[in-house]
């Protein structure tokens, strides 16, 4: 088959600012470990961007979730509520502490945790709720906060996919005891690999710094006496240099992703059988990925067929997450797999995401949408 276009990947990092300049500075000065100046500068800028007092840079979003949970004292015997439709890192981070993740299905429209189903999963062991702003769409944090307050639970926001997202005009990450971000290369802001914890609470901030660096004493760092088991989750100066350059242009990158989503919606508006995520009320969805659902009756083709057709035409896609209640690893760990997770199952069965790099051209999106529209009638 003749290839009409060059390969369009599902997501490329967009490094459009001072990334190279700052990384070269690290190399020129030799400051390549976590001790360099960019780590603190990146943390300060990131905390400010989120409207939070403190930030702690780490090696990944998973590590950020792990030290966030650890700093709250989550441990063996505890339960943490997470959505069933999410990336496995949420569940794994809970498991690392010895606690058990408990799953709640997501809303069929927003694809975020269904708040009306949270309370039925709360037990005497529940210590926290972890809402995930899925694909950049902020959760209904008012509802989550009401439940958390009533049952005296912590909230750990998973903002891995939601840099700069807003809910009632406030940034994602500022609604909870502590929140975690990822900077993996496909994220709205990236450091290649990396993560960040943000909080307004000095105690949690200190605990996170303590756990990040092998539980060295924060007061006497040069002593080799460790009261707890710690981790090496330190972000390097090289990564933070990229991160600082990214945060300097955070609103620009955010606008590009949001615009891409608008363009996808415009060109797919009249294609029957294709639907998008619905924005949470009073929120700004930062559209990390352009995910669509295929109604095979109306569209006339299955998701699998569409994925293959797009692949044949040099367009990359990804499947949506498999539900937590279907994960063998979590079953073996002792999580309850009982119950129905119909909306999660539907997303897994019918969903895929389309190329979503910040710097996609409108012509590329039009081309992808044209392929999707043409394939319906083939
Ligand atoms: C919702 C969610 N949480 C956590 C993570 C983990 O982040 P990382 O890959 O940086 O460990 C991801 C990563 O894609 C994610 O999408």
Short mmCIF file of C-alpha atoms and ligand atoms in Angstrom, two decimals:
data_model
loop_
_atom_site.label_atom_id
_atom_site.label_comp_id
_atom_site.label_asym_id
_atom_site.label_seq_id
_atom_site.Cartn_x
_atom_site.Cartn_y
_atom_site.Cartn_z
CA UNK A 1 0.00 0.00 0.00
CA UNK A 2 1.24 3.47 -0.84
CA UNK A 3 2.04 5.50 2.26
CA UNK A 4 0.38 8.86 1.93
CA UNK A 5 2.11 10.48 4.86
CA UNK A 6 5.15 10.04 7.04
CA UNK A 7 4.62 8.00 10.17
CA UNK A 8 2.66 9.96 12.81
CA UNK A 9 3.67 8.75 16.29
CA UNK A 10 1.24 8.70 19.16
CA UNK A 11 3.30 11.24 21.06
CA UNK A 12 6.61 13.04 20.70
CA UNK A 13 8.21 15.24 23.33
CA UNK A 14 8.16 18.91 22.35
CA UNK A 15 11.31 20.65 23.60
CA UNK A 16 10.88 24.12 22.25
CA UNK A 17 12.49 26.40 24.84
CA UNK A 18 15.65 26.52 26.95
CA UNK A 19 15.99 22.74 27.36
CA UNK A 20 19.24 22.45 25.40
CA UNK A 21 20.80 25.56 26.93
CA UNK A 22 20.14 24.40 30.50
CA UNK A 23 21.27 20.81 29.86
CA UNK A 24 24.49 22.08 28.28
CA UNK A 25 25.01 24.23 31.36
CA UNK A 26 24.81 21.07 33.50
CA UNK A 27 27.34 19.34 31.28
CA UNK A 28 29.67 22.35 31.12
CA UNK A 29 29.65 22.84 34.88
CA UNK A 30 29.72 19.15 35.74
CA UNK A 31 26.58 19.37 37.89
CA UNK A 32 24.83 16.27 36.67
CA UNK A 33 23.69 14.60 39.90
CA UNK A 34 20.69 15.61 42.01
CA UNK A 35 22.84 18.19 43.80
CA UNK A 36 22.69 20.81 41.03
CA UNK A 37 20.80 24.12 41.13
CA UNK A 38 18.14 23.20 38.56
CA UNK A 39 16.43 20.72 40.89
CA UNK A 40 15.52 23.41 43.42
CA UNK A 41 14.65 25.94 40.71
CA UNK A 42 12.38 23.45 38.97
CA UNK A 43 10.71 22.52 42.27
CA UNK A 44 10.09 26.16 43.15
CA UNK A 45 8.66 27.01 39.73
CA UNK A 46 6.52 23.90 39.66
CA UNK A 47 5.08 24.49 43.15
CA UNK A 48 4.26 28.06 42.15
CA UNK A 49 2.61 26.90 38.92
CA UNK A 50 0.36 24.51 40.86
CA UNK A 51 -0.50 27.08 43.51
CA UNK A 52 1.18 24.96 46.20
CA UNK A 53 3.83 25.82 48.77
CA UNK A 54 6.17 22.88 48.28
CA UNK A 55 7.37 20.50 45.59
CA UNK A 56 9.72 17.51 45.67
CA UNK A 57 11.24 16.30 42.39
CA UNK A 58 11.67 12.54 41.99
CA UNK A 59 12.55 9.92 39.37
CA UNK A 60 9.04 9.08 38.10
CA UNK A 61 5.33 9.57 38.63
CA UNK A 62 5.21 6.15 40.26
CA UNK A 63 7.92 7.19 42.73
CA UNK A 64 5.99 10.40 43.40
CA UNK A 65 2.86 8.40 44.27
CA UNK A 66 4.90 6.08 46.44
CA UNK A 67 6.55 8.77 48.57
CA UNK A 68 3.27 10.70 48.73
CA UNK A 69 1.60 7.63 50.25
CA UNK A 70 4.58 6.94 52.51
CA UNK A 71 4.66 10.52 53.78
CA UNK A 72 1.01 10.16 54.87
CA UNK A 73 1.93 7.03 56.83
CA UNK A 74 -0.04 4.63 54.60
CA UNK A 75 1.08 1.11 55.51
CA UNK A 76 0.27 -2.59 55.64
CA UNK A 77 -3.29 -3.19 56.77
CA UNK A 78 -4.58 0.06 55.23
CA UNK A 79 -6.78 0.45 52.15
CA UNK A 80 -6.61 3.17 49.51
CA UNK A 81 -9.45 3.77 47.07
CA UNK A 82 -8.42 4.20 43.45
CA UNK A 83 -10.36 4.23 40.17
CA UNK A 84 -10.53 0.91 38.31
CA UNK A 85 -9.73 2.72 35.05
CA UNK A 86 -6.23 4.07 35.47
CA UNK A 87 -2.60 3.33 34.82
CA UNK A 88 -1.32 0.45 36.96
CA UNK A 89 1.19 2.76 38.73
CA UNK A 90 -1.62 3.94 41.05
CA UNK A 91 -2.23 0.42 42.30
CA UNK A 92 1.44 -0.55 42.41
CA UNK A 93 2.38 2.51 44.47
CA UNK A 94 -0.25 1.52 47.04
CA UNK A 95 1.11 -2.05 47.05
CA UNK A 96 4.68 -0.80 47.63
CA UNK A 97 3.53 0.56 51.02
CA UNK A 98 1.99 -2.79 51.95
CA UNK A 99 -1.54 -1.35 51.79
CA UNK A 100 -4.28 -2.63 49.47
CA UNK A 101 -5.82 -0.73 46.57
CA UNK A 102 -9.62 -0.92 46.42
CA UNK A 103 -11.27 -0.18 43.09
CA UNK A 104 -14.18 2.06 42.16
CA UNK A 105 -15.62 2.16 38.65
CA UNK A 106 -15.43 5.37 36.62
CA UNK A 107 -18.15 7.60 35.24
CA UNK A 108 -19.22 6.64 31.75
CA UNK A 109 -18.89 10.20 30.42
CA UNK A 110 -15.96 11.85 32.22
CA UNK A 111 -14.04 8.56 32.65
CA UNK A 112 -13.02 9.77 36.14
CA UNK A 113 -13.75 7.98 39.42
CA UNK A 114 -17.52 7.75 39.96
CA UNK A 115 -17.92 9.64 43.23
CA UNK A 116 -21.38 8.18 43.84
CA UNK A 117 -19.74 4.76 44.22
CA UNK A 118 -16.89 5.68 46.57
CA UNK A 119 -18.69 5.49 49.91
CA UNK A 120 -19.81 1.90 49.40
CA UNK A 121 -16.12 0.91 49.23
CA UNK A 122 -15.05 2.65 52.45
CA UNK A 123 -14.24 0.33 55.37
CA UNK A 124 -12.59 0.81 58.78
CA UNK A 125 -9.26 0.18 56.99
CA UNK A 126 -9.66 2.94 54.40
CA UNK A 127 -7.09 5.69 54.86
CA UNK A 128 -7.14 7.60 51.59
CA UNK A 129 -8.78 8.23 48.23
CA UNK A 130 -6.64 8.61 45.12
CA UNK A 131 -8.62 10.42 42.40
CA UNK A 132 -6.89 10.36 39.02
CA UNK A 133 -7.48 13.25 36.59
CA UNK A 134 -7.67 10.90 33.67
CA UNK A 135 -6.31 12.12 30.31
CA UNK A 136 -6.11 15.62 31.81
CA UNK A 137 -9.77 15.89 32.81
CA UNK A 138 -10.03 17.06 36.45
CA UNK A 139 -12.14 14.91 38.75
CA UNK A 140 -15.16 16.24 40.60
CA UNK A 141 -12.96 17.32 43.52
CA UNK A 142 -15.82 18.93 45.44
CA UNK A 143 -17.49 15.53 45.71
CA UNK A 144 -14.21 13.77 46.56
CA UNK A 145 -13.38 16.35 49.23
CA UNK A 146 -16.85 16.06 50.80
CA UNK A 147 -16.50 12.29 51.15
CA UNK A 148 -12.92 12.56 52.43
CA UNK A 149 -13.94 15.10 55.05
CA UNK A 150 -16.92 13.05 56.22
CA UNK A 151 -14.81 9.89 56.64
CA UNK A 152 -11.59 11.65 57.72
CA UNK A 153 -9.58 10.35 54.76
CA UNK A 154 -6.57 11.75 53.00
CA UNK A 155 -6.75 12.64 49.31
CA UNK A 156 -3.78 11.95 47.06
CA UNK A 157 -4.43 13.50 43.66
CA UNK A 158 -2.85 11.65 40.78
CA UNK A 159 -2.07 14.47 38.36
CA UNK A 160 0.30 12.41 36.20
CA UNK A 161 -1.71 13.36 33.11
CA UNK A 162 -3.01 16.73 34.22
CA UNK A 163 -0.30 19.41 34.38
CA UNK A 164 -2.02 22.78 34.43
CA UNK A 165 -5.57 21.34 34.54
CA UNK A 166 -8.02 23.48 36.50
CA UNK A 167 -11.13 22.91 38.57
CA UNK A 168 -13.13 25.97 39.59
CA UNK A 169 -10.12 28.05 38.49
CA UNK A 170 -7.66 26.25 40.78
CA UNK A 171 -4.87 24.03 39.52
CA UNK A 172 -4.96 20.25 39.78
CA UNK A 173 -2.68 19.21 42.61
CA UNK A 174 -3.86 21.91 44.98
CA UNK A 175 -6.98 20.10 46.23
CA UNK A 176 -5.42 17.34 48.29
CA UNK A 177 -3.11 16.54 51.20
CA UNK A 178 -0.50 15.77 48.59
CA UNK A 179 -0.44 15.26 44.82
CA UNK A 180 1.78 13.46 42.31
CA UNK A 181 2.82 14.31 38.75
CA UNK A 182 4.69 12.36 36.05
CA UNK A 183 7.14 13.85 33.55
CA UNK A 184 7.44 10.83 31.28
CA UNK A 185 8.27 11.84 27.70
CA UNK A 186 4.66 11.76 26.49
CA UNK A 187 3.32 13.98 29.28
CA UNK A 188 2.19 17.59 28.83
CA UNK A 189 5.41 18.63 30.60
CA UNK A 190 8.37 16.29 30.48
CA UNK A 191 11.83 15.58 31.84
CA UNK A 192 12.18 12.33 29.88
CA UNK A 193 11.50 10.28 32.98
CA UNK A 194 10.61 12.02 36.23
CA UNK A 195 7.96 12.98 38.71
CA UNK A 196 7.00 15.56 41.32
CA UNK A 197 5.09 15.68 44.57
CA UNK A 198 3.33 18.91 45.55
CA UNK A 199 1.79 19.79 48.91
CA UNK A 200 0.95 22.70 51.18
CA UNK A 201 1.90 20.75 54.27
CA UNK A 202 5.44 21.23 55.63
CA UNK A 203 5.38 17.88 57.44
CA UNK A 204 4.52 15.92 54.29
CA UNK A 205 7.08 17.94 52.35
CA UNK A 206 9.82 17.02 54.82
CA UNK A 207 8.73 13.38 54.87
CA UNK A 208 8.87 13.23 51.06
CA UNK A 209 12.39 14.68 50.98
CA UNK A 210 13.38 12.21 53.69
CA UNK A 211 12.02 9.18 51.80
CA UNK A 212 13.37 10.40 48.45
CA UNK A 213 16.91 10.40 49.76
CA UNK A 214 17.36 7.06 51.57
CA UNK A 215 15.93 8.44 54.82
CA UNK A 216 19.05 10.44 55.55
CA UNK A 217 18.31 12.77 58.42
CA UNK A 218 17.22 16.16 57.04
CA UNK A 219 18.92 17.89 59.97
CA UNK A 220 22.17 15.92 59.94
CA UNK A 221 22.51 14.67 56.34
CA UNK A 222 26.15 13.60 56.68
CA UNK A 223 25.50 10.98 59.34
CA UNK A 224 25.04 7.46 58.09
CA UNK A 225 22.29 6.55 60.53
CA UNK A 226 18.88 5.74 59.07
CA UNK A 227 15.77 5.43 61.22
CA UNK A 228 13.51 4.19 58.38
CA UNK A 229 13.76 2.33 55.11
CA UNK A 230 14.21 4.91 52.37
CA UNK A 231 14.46 5.07 48.59
CA UNK A 232 16.74 6.62 46.03
CA UNK A 233 14.17 8.61 44.06
CA UNK A 234 16.37 11.66 43.44
CA UNK A 235 15.86 13.55 40.18
CA UNK A 236 19.08 14.51 38.41
CA UNK A 237 20.07 18.08 37.60
CA UNK A 238 19.98 17.10 33.88
CA UNK A 239 16.32 16.11 34.12
CA UNK A 240 15.44 19.17 36.20
CA UNK A 241 17.16 21.38 33.60
CA UNK A 242 14.73 20.05 30.99
CA UNK A 243 11.87 20.43 33.47
CA UNK A 244 12.69 24.06 34.22
CA UNK A 245 12.69 24.89 30.52
CA UNK A 246 9.36 23.09 30.15
CA UNK A 247 7.67 24.86 33.06
CA UNK A 248 8.79 28.22 31.63
CA UNK A 249 6.50 27.45 28.67
CA UNK A 250 3.84 25.45 30.51
CA UNK A 251 0.89 27.52 29.36
CA UNK A 252 2.06 27.42 25.75
CA UNK A 253 2.34 23.62 25.80
CA UNK A 254 -1.05 23.40 27.53
CA UNK A 255 -2.74 25.54 24.88
CA UNK A 256 -1.32 23.39 22.08
CA UNK A 257 -2.77 20.19 23.58
CA UNK A 258 -6.16 21.78 24.19
CA UNK A 259 -6.26 23.13 20.65
CA UNK A 260 -5.38 19.75 19.18
CA UNK A 261 -8.36 18.25 20.96
CA UNK A 262 -10.63 20.97 19.59
CA UNK A 263 -9.42 20.22 16.08
CA UNK A 264 -9.99 16.47 16.49
CA UNK A 265 -13.52 17.14 17.74
CA UNK A 266 -14.19 19.49 14.83
CA UNK A 267 -13.15 17.00 12.16
CA UNK A 268 -14.78 13.96 13.79
CA UNK A 269 -18.01 15.73 14.73
CA UNK A 270 -20.01 14.18 11.93
CA UNK A 271 -18.52 10.71 12.03
CA UNK A 272 -21.22 8.56 13.57
CA UNK A 273 -20.08 6.08 16.19
CA UNK A 274 -17.08 8.07 17.48
CA UNK A 275 -17.28 9.72 20.89
CA UNK A 276 -14.95 11.65 23.18
CA UNK A 277 -14.50 12.09 26.92
CA UNK A 278 -16.86 14.64 28.48
CA UNK A 279 -15.24 17.48 30.42
CA UNK A 280 -15.93 17.64 34.13
CA UNK A 281 -18.12 20.64 35.02
CA UNK A 282 -16.32 23.92 35.82
CA UNK A 283 -12.99 22.53 34.81
CA UNK A 284 -10.22 22.97 32.30
CA UNK A 285 -9.34 19.64 30.71
CA UNK A 286 -5.75 19.81 29.43
CA UNK A 287 -6.36 16.99 26.93
CA UNK A 288 -3.20 14.97 27.50
CA UNK A 289 -4.32 12.32 25.03
CA UNK A 290 -7.02 12.38 22.38
CA UNK A 291 -8.92 9.25 23.30
CA UNK A 292 -11.99 8.11 21.37
CA UNK A 293 -14.56 5.36 21.83
CA UNK A 294 -15.83 3.33 18.91
CA UNK A 295 -19.47 2.25 18.83
CA UNK A 296 -19.08 -0.63 16.41
CA UNK A 297 -22.79 -0.75 15.52
CA UNK A 298 -22.85 2.90 14.48
CA UNK A 299 -19.32 3.13 13.11
CA UNK A 300 -19.60 -0.18 11.30
CA UNK A 301 -16.07 -1.32 12.15
CA UNK A 302 -14.44 -2.59 15.31
CA UNK A 303 -11.75 -0.80 17.22
CA UNK A 304 -9.29 -3.51 16.23
CA UNK A 305 -10.05 -2.97 12.56
CA UNK A 306 -9.64 0.77 12.89
CA UNK A 307 -6.33 0.43 14.75
CA UNK A 308 -5.03 -1.83 11.96
CA UNK A 309 -6.29 0.52 9.24
CA UNK A 310 -4.58 3.50 10.86
CA UNK A 311 -1.39 1.47 11.31
CA UNK A 312 -1.46 0.53 7.61
CA UNK A 313 -1.67 4.24 6.89
CA UNK A 314 1.26 5.13 9.13
CA UNK A 315 -0.77 6.46 12.04
CA UNK A 316 0.17 5.23 15.48
CA UNK A 317 -2.46 4.59 18.19
CA UNK A 318 -2.59 3.08 21.68
CA UNK A 319 -5.19 1.01 23.46
CA UNK A 320 -6.78 2.32 26.63
CA UNK A 321 -5.90 0.87 30.05
CA UNK A 322 -7.07 -2.56 31.18
CA UNK A 323 -9.07 -2.29 34.41
CA UNK A 324 -7.42 -2.85 37.77
CA UNK A 325 -9.99 -5.59 38.52
CA UNK A 326 -8.56 -7.57 35.59
CA UNK A 327 -4.91 -7.46 36.70
CA UNK A 328 -3.44 -10.79 37.70
CA UNK A 329 -0.66 -9.05 39.63
CA UNK A 330 -3.20 -7.34 41.88
CA UNK A 331 -5.28 -10.47 42.30
CA UNK A 332 -2.18 -12.37 43.40
CA UNK A 333 -1.39 -9.54 45.82
CA UNK A 334 -4.78 -10.14 47.48
CA UNK A 335 -6.92 -7.34 46.06
CA UNK A 336 -10.63 -8.00 45.79
CA UNK A 337 -11.61 -8.47 42.15
CA UNK A 338 -15.31 -8.82 42.95
CA UNK A 339 -17.93 -6.43 41.65
CA UNK A 340 -18.88 -4.89 38.35
CA UNK A 341 -16.78 -2.30 36.54
CA UNK A 342 -18.88 -1.88 33.45
CA UNK A 343 -17.69 1.57 32.42
CA UNK A 344 -14.06 0.60 32.80
CA UNK A 345 -14.65 -2.54 30.75
CA UNK A 346 -16.31 -0.48 28.02
CA UNK A 347 -13.41 1.95 27.85
CA UNK A 348 -10.95 -0.94 27.61
CA UNK A 349 -13.02 -2.69 24.94
CA UNK A 350 -13.94 0.26 22.73
CA UNK A 351 -11.30 2.93 23.39
CA UNK A 352 -8.06 3.96 21.76
CA UNK A 353 -6.05 7.08 21.64
CA UNK A 354 -4.91 8.97 18.61
CA UNK A 355 -1.67 10.90 18.02
CA UNK A 356 -1.46 13.64 20.61
CA UNK A 357 1.92 15.40 20.44
CA UNK A 358 1.68 19.04 21.38
CA UNK A 359 3.24 20.08 18.06
CA UNK A 360 0.94 18.12 15.74
CA UNK A 361 -0.02 20.14 12.70
CA UNK A 362 -3.66 20.81 11.92
CA UNK A 363 -3.06 19.16 8.53
CA UNK A 364 -1.94 15.97 10.29
CA UNK A 365 -5.03 15.89 12.50
CA UNK A 366 -7.23 16.55 9.46
CA UNK A 367 -5.49 13.69 7.66
CA UNK A 368 -6.01 11.27 10.62
CA UNK A 369 -9.69 12.26 10.92
CA UNK A 370 -10.10 11.87 7.16
CA UNK A 371 -8.79 8.30 7.41
CA UNK A 372 -11.22 7.54 10.25
CA UNK A 373 -14.14 8.99 8.28
CA UNK A 374 -13.17 7.17 5.05
CA UNK A 375 -12.72 3.82 6.78
CA UNK A 376 -16.30 3.95 8.09
CA UNK A 377 -17.64 3.77 4.55
CA UNK A 378 -15.18 1.23 3.19
C1 LIG B 1 -2.47 8.18 35.77
C2 LIG B 1 -1.01 7.85 35.89
N1 LIG B 1 -0.49 7.69 37.11
C3 LIG B 1 0.80 7.41 37.29
C4 LIG B 1 1.66 7.27 36.23
C5 LIG B 1 3.09 6.88 36.47
O1 LIG B 1 4.02 7.79 36.00
P1 LIG B 1 5.48 7.31 35.54
O2 LIG B 1 5.36 6.58 34.27
O3 LIG B 1 6.24 8.60 35.42
O4 LIG B 1 6.01 6.46 36.64
C6 LIG B 1 1.17 7.44 34.94
C7 LIG B 1 2.09 7.32 33.79
O5 LIG B 1 1.81 7.31 32.65
C8 LIG B 1 -0.19 7.72 34.76
O6 LIG B 1 -0.72 7.87 33.52
#
